[in-house]
Tab-separated table of C-alpha atoms (C1' of nucleotides) in Angstrom:
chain	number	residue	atom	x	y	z
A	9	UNK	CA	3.948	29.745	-10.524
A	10	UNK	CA	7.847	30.019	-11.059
A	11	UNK	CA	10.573	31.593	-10.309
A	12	UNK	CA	13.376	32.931	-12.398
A	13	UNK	CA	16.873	32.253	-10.922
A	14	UNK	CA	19.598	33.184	-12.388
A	15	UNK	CA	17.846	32.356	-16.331
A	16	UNK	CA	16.342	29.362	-14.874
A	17	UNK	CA	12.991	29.042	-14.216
A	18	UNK	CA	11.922	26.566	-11.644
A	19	UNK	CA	8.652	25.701	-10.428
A	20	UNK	CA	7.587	27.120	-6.712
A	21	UNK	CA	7.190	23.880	-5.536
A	22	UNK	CA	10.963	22.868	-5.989
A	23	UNK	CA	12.213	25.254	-3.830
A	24	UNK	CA	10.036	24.396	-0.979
A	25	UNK	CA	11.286	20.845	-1.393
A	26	UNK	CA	14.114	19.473	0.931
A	27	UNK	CA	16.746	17.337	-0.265
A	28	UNK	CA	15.111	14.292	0.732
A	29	UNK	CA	12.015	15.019	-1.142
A	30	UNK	CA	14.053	16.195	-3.948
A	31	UNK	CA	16.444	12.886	-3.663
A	32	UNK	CA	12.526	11.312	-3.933
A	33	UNK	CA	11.573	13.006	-6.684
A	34	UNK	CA	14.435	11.699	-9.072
A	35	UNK	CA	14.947	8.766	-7.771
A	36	UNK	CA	10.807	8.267	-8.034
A	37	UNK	CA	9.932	10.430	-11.265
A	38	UNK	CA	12.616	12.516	-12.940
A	39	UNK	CA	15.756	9.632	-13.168
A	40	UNK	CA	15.890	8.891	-16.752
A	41	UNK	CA	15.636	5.382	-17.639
A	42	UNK	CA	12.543	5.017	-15.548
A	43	UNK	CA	9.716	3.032	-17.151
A	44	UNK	CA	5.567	4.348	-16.405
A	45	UNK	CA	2.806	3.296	-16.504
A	46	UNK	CA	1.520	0.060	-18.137
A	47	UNK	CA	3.602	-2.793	-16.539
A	48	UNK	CA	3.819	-5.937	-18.646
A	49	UNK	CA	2.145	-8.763	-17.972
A	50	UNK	CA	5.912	-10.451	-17.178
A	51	UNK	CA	6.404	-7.807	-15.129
A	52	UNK	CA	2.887	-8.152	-13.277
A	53	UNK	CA	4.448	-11.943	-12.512
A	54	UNK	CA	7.615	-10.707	-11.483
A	55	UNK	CA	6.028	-8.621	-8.862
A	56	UNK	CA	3.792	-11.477	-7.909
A	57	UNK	CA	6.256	-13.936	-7.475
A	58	UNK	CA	8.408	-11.884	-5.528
A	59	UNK	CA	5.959	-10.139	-3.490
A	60	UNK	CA	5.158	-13.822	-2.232
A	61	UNK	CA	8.846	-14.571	-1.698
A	62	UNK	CA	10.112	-11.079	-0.416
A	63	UNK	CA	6.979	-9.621	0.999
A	64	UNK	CA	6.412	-5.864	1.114
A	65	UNK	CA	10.037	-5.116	-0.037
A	66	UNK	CA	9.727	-3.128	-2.163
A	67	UNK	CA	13.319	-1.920	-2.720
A	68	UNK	CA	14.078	-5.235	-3.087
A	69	UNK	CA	11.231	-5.909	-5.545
A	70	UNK	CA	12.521	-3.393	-7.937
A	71	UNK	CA	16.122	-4.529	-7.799
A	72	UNK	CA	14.554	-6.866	-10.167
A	73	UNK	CA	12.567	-4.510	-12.274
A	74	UNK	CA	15.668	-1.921	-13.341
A	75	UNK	CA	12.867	0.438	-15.230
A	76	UNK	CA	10.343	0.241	-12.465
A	77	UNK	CA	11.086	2.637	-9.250
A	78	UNK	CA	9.574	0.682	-5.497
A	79	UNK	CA	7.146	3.403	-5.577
A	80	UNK	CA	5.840	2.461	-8.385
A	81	UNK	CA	5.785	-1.428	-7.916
A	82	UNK	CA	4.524	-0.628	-4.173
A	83	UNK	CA	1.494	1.537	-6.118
A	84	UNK	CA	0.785	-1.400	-8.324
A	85	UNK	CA	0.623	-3.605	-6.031
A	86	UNK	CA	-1.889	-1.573	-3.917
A	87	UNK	CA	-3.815	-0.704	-6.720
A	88	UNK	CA	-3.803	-3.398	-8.982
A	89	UNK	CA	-2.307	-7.202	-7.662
A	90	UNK	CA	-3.848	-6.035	-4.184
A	91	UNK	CA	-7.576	-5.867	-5.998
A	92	UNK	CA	-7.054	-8.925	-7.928
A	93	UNK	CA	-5.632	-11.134	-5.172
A	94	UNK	CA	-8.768	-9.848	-2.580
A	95	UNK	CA	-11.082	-10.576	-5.871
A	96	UNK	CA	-9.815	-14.324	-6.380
A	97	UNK	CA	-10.145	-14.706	-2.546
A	98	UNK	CA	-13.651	-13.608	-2.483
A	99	UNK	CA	-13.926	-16.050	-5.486
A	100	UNK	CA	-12.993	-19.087	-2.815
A	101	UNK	CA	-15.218	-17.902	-0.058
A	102	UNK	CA	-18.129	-19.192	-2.159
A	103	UNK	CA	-18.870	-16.355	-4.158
A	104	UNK	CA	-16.841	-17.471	-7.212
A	105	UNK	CA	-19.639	-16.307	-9.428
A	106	UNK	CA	-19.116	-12.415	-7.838
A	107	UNK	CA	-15.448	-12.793	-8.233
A	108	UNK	CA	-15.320	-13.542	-11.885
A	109	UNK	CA	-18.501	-12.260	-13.435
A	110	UNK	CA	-16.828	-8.827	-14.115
A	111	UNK	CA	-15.782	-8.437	-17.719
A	112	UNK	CA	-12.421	-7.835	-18.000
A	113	UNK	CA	-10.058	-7.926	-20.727
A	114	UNK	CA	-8.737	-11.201	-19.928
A	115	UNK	CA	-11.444	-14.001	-20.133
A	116	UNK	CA	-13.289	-15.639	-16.754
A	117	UNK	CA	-10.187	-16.572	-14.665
A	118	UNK	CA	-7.042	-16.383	-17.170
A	119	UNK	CA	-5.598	-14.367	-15.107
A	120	UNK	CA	-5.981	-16.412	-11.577
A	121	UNK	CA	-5.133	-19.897	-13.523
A	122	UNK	CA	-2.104	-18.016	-14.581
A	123	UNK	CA	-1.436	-16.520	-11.525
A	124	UNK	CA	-1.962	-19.883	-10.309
A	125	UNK	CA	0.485	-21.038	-12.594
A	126	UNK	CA	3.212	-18.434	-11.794
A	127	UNK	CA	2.775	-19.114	-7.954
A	128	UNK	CA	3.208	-22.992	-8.210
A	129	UNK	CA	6.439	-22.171	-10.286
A	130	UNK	CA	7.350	-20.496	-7.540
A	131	UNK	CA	6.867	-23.041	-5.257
A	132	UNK	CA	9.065	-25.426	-8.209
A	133	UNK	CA	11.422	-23.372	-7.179
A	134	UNK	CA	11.561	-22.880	-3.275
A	135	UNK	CA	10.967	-26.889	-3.304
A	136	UNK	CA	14.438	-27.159	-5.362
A	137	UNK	CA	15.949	-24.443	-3.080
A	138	UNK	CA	14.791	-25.929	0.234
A	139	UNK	CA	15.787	-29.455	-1.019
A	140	UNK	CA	19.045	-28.442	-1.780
A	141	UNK	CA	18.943	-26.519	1.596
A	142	UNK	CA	19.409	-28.404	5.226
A	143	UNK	CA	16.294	-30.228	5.338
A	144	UNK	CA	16.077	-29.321	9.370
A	145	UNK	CA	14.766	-25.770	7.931
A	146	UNK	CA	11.472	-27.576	6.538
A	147	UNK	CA	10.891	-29.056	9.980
A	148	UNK	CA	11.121	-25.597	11.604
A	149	UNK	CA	8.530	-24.336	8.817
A	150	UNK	CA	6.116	-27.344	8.420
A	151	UNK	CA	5.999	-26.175	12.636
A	152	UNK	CA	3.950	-23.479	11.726
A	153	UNK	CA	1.040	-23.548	9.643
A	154	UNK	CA	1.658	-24.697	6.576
A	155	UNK	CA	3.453	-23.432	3.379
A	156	UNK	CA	1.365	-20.974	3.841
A	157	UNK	CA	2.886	-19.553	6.994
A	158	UNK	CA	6.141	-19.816	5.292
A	159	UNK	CA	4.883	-17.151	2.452
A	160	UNK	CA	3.563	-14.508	5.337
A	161	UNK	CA	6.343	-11.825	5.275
A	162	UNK	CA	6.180	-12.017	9.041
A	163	UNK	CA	6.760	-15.731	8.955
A	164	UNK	CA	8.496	-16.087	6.293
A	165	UNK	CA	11.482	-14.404	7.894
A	166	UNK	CA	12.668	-17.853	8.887
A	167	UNK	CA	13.164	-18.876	5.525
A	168	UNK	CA	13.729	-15.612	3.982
A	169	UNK	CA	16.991	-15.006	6.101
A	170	UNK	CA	18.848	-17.119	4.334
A	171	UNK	CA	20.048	-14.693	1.063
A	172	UNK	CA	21.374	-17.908	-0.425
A	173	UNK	CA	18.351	-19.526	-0.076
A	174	UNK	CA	16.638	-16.570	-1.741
A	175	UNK	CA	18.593	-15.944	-4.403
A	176	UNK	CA	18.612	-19.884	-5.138
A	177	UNK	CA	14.695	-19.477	-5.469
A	178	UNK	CA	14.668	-16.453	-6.978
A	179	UNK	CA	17.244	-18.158	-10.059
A	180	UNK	CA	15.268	-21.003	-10.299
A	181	UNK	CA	12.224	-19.052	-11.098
A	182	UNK	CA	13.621	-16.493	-13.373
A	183	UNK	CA	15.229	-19.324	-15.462
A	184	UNK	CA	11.656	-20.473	-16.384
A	185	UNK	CA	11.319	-16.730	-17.068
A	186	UNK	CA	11.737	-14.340	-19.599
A	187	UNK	CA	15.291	-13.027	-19.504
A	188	UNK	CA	15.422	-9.653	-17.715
A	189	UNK	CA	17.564	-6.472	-18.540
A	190	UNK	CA	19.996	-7.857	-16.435
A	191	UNK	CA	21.092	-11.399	-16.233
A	192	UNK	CA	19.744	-13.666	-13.191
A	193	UNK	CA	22.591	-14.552	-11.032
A	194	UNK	CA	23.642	-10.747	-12.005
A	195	UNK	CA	20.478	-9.460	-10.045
A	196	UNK	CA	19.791	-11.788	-7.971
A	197	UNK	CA	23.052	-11.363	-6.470
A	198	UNK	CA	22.393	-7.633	-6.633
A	199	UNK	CA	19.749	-7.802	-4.734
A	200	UNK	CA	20.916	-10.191	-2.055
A	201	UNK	CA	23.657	-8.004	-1.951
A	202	UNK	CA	21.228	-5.208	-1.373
A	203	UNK	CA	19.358	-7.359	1.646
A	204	UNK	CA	22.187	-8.326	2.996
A	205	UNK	CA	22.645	-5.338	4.481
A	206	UNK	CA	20.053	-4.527	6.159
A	207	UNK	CA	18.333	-8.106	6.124
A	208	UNK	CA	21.221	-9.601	8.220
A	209	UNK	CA	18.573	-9.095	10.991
A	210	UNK	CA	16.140	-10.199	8.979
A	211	UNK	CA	15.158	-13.663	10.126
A	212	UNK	CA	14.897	-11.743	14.007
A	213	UNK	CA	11.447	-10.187	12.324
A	214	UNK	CA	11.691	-6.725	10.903
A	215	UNK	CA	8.974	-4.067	11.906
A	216	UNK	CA	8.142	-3.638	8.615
A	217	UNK	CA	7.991	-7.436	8.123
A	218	UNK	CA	5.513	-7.978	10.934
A	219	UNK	CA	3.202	-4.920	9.631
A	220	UNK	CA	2.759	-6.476	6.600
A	221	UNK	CA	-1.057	-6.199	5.735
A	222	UNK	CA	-1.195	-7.334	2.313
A	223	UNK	CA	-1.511	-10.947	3.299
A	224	UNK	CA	-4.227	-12.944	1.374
A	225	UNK	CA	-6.133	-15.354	3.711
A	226	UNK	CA	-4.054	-18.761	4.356
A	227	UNK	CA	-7.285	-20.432	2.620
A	228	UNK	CA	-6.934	-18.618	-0.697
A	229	UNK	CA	-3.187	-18.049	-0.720
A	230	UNK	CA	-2.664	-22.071	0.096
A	231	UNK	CA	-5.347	-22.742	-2.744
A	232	UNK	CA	-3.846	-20.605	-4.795
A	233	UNK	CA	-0.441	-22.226	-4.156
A	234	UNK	CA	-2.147	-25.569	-4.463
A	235	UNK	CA	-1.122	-26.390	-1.425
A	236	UNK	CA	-3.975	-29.293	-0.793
A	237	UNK	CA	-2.821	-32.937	-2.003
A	238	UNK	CA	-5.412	-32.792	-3.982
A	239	UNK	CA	-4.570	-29.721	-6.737
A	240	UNK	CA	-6.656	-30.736	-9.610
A	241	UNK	CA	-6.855	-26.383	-10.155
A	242	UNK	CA	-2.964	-26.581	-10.686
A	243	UNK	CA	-2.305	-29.701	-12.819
A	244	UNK	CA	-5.283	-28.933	-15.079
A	245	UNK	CA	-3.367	-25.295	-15.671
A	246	UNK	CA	-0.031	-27.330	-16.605
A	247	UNK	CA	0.891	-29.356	-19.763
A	248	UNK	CA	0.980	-32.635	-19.163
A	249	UNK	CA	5.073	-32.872	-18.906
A	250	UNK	CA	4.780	-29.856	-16.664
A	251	UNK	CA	2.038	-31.847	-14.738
A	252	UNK	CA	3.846	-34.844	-14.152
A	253	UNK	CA	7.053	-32.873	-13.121
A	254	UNK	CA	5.266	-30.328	-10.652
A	255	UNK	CA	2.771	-33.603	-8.934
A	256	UNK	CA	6.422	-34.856	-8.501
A	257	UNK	CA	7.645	-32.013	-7.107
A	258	UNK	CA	4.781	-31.266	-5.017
A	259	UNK	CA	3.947	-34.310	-3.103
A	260	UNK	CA	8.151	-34.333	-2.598
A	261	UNK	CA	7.302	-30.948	-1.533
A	262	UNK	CA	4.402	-31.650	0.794
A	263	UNK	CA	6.308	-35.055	2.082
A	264	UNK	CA	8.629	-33.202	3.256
A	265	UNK	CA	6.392	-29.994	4.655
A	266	UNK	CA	3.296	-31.904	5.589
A	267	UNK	CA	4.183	-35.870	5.749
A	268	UNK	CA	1.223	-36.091	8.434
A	269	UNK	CA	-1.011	-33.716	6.608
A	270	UNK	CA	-3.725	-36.204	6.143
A	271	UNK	CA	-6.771	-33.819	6.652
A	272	UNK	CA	-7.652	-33.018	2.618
A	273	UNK	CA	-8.587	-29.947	2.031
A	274	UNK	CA	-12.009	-29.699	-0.130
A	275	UNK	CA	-11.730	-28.878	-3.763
A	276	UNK	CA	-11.809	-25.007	-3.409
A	277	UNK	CA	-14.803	-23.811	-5.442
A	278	UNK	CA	-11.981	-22.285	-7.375
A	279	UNK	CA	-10.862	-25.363	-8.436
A	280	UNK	CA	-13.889	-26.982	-9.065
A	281	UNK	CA	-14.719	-24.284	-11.494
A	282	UNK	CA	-11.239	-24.997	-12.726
A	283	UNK	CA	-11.578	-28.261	-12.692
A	284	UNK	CA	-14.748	-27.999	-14.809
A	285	UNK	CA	-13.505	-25.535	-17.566
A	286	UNK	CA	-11.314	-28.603	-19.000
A	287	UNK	CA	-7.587	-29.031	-19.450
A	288	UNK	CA	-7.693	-28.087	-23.135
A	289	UNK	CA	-8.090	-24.688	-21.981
A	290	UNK	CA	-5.424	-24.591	-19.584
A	291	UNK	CA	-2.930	-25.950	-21.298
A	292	UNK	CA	-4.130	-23.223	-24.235
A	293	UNK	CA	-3.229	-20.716	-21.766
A	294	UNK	CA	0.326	-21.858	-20.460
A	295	UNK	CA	1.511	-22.538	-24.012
A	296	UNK	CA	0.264	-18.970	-24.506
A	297	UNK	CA	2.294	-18.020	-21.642
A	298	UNK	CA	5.700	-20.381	-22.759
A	299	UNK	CA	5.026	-17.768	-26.262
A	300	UNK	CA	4.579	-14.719	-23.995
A	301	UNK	CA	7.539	-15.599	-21.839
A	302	UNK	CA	10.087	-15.876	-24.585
A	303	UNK	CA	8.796	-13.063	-27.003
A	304	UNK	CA	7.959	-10.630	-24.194
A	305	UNK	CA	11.587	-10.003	-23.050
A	306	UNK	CA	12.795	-6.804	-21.752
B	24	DA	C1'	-24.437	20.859	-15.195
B	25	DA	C1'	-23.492	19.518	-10.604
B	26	DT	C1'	-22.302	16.234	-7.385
B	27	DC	C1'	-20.538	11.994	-5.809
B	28	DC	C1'	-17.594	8.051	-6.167
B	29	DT	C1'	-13.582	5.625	-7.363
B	30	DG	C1'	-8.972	4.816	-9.098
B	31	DT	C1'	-4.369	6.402	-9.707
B	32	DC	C1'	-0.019	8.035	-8.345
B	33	DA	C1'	3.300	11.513	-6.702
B	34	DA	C1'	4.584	13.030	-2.478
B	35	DC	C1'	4.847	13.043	2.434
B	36	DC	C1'	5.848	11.008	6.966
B	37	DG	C1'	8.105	8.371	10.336
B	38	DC	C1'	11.353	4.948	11.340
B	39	DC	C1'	15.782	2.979	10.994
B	40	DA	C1'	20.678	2.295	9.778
B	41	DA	C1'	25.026	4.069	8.340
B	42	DC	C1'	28.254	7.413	8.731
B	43	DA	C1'	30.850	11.479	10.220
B	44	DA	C1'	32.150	14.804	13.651
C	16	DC	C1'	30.734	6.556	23.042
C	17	DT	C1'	27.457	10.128	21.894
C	18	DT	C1'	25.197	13.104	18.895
C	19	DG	C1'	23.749	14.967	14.531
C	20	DT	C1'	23.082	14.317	9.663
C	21	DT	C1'	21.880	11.901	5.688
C	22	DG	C1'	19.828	8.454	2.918
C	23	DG	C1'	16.822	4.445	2.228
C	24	DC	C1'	12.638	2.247	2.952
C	25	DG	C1'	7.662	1.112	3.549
C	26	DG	C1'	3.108	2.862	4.801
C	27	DT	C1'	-0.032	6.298	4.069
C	28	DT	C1'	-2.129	10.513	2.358
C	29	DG	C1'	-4.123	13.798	-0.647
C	30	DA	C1'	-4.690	15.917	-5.123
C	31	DC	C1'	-6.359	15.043	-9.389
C	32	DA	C1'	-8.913	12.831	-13.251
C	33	DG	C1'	-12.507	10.360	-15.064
C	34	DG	C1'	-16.756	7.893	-14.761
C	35	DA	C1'	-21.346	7.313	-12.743
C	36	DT	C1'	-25.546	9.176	-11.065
DNA sequence: AATCCTGTCAACCGCCAACAA
DNA sequence: CTTGTTGGCGGTTGACAGGAT
């Protein structure tokens, strides 16, 4: 049904709407420039990565993604990373063979050994930050449970309060990245531009912070971070360089987050199956991703 | 063909902060 | 300072489409 006003011819609906909705509705559907449907696998990272760092920000998320409206990163997420995060976590609870039996277009576990991948990069990254940082903040964080605790939104407010620390992680991620529409230091300090304001209370725990339900269990998320000392899952995914460079960086890392974390933690069955499945295959799949993350630029 | 189930996504809702009167 | 308005944000809902039974 429409309406005719004055030669134009506007659907029903549109009147009904109130300038918030309609505000919505640009900002979420009709702004040109917007991007749909079928987000890159760069931008499926993106997401990932800063989902981790950020949490449920969404706003903040897409600061980073120029094409790609919150709604639709926050949609996704729930529809998409959500699924695939809960399926590699049922993969660790012992029911690997469930979690990765499905065909999918990717073969048996690409996609979690690259996930894997993107997440430890991550944590390359918040190690350089938090080095750089005042070390005192690692003793407030290796307080709570882990690196682990440091990644829950509602935990993570701690270290995410610090926009400098933030943006610091987010550049030294995106350098290993493909380039983005806009340069890194240009978004980065966009967006921390963007938090400031209303993430200047940040650190005190926002409501939205502490409701945050998409949290992965501290078992898979830490496995999946390689948290454990022993993280055969991650340096089997990296070239050997890489390897030598993240071990490096990761027992600095944990010596300075966990110097009296002495209980191992198991091999995840994860990483066993990992673990089995042979380097040669890993290393196949990051120099597939070093060729994906220079030709797949925005 | 009909029904059920599931996935997707635009839109709505409520809360909060900024701003103006 | 108080109150009202507006805009931004994140969580959630509901309509719709497509596949399965």
């Amino acid at each position: 049904m429409v309406l005719g006003i004055g030669g134009l011819f506007l659907p029903i609906q549109v009147l009904l709407r109130c300038s918030k909705s309609c505000r919505l509705r640009w900002t979420n559907y009709l702004r040109p420039g917007i991007k749909r449907g079928n987000f890159t696998e760069h931008e499926e990272k993106m997401i990932i990565h800063l989902q981790a760092l950020l949490g449920n920000r969404w706003a903040a998320i897409a600061s980073y993604l120029p094409q790609r409206t919150d709604n639709d990163i926050k949609n996704y997420w729930n529809t998409h990373l959500k699924k695939k995060l809960k399926k590699f976590e049922t993969g660790l609870d012992g029911n690997a063979k469930d979690g990765f039996s499905d065909s999918q277009s990717m073969t048996k576990g690409q996609w979690e050994r690259r996930l894997q991948t993107d997440i430890h990069m991550a944590r390359k990254a918040l190690c350089e930050a938090l080095s750089l940082e005042k070390p005192s903040s690692l003793c407030d964080l290796k307080a709570s449970s882990g690196f682990y605790s440091m990644m829950r939104p509602n935990q993570a407010t701690t270290y995410a309060s610090s926009t400098e620390n933030i943006s610091r992680l987010l550049q030294g991620w995106m350098k290993n990245s493909p380039k983005s529409g806009r340069s890194t230091s240009e978004t980065t300090q966009n967006s921390v531009n963007n938090m400031t304001g209303t993430d200047s209370t940040y650190s005190e725990g926002t409501p939205s912070a502490s409701n945050n339900t998409d949290i992965v269990s501290p078992e898979a998320l830490e496995s999946l971070l390689g948290l454990d000392s022993s993280t055969p899952g991650v340096s089997q995914s990296a070239s050997l360089d890489e390897t030598t460079n993240i071990k490096q960086e990761t027992n600095t890392f944990q010596d300075e987050c966990k110097p009296k974390m002495e209980t191992q933690v198991p091999l995840s069955v994860l990483e066993k199956w990992l673990f089995d499945e042979g380097v040669a295959q890993a290393e196949e799949d990051l120099i597939g991703m070093s060729i994906y993350g220079t030709a797949e630029m925005f």
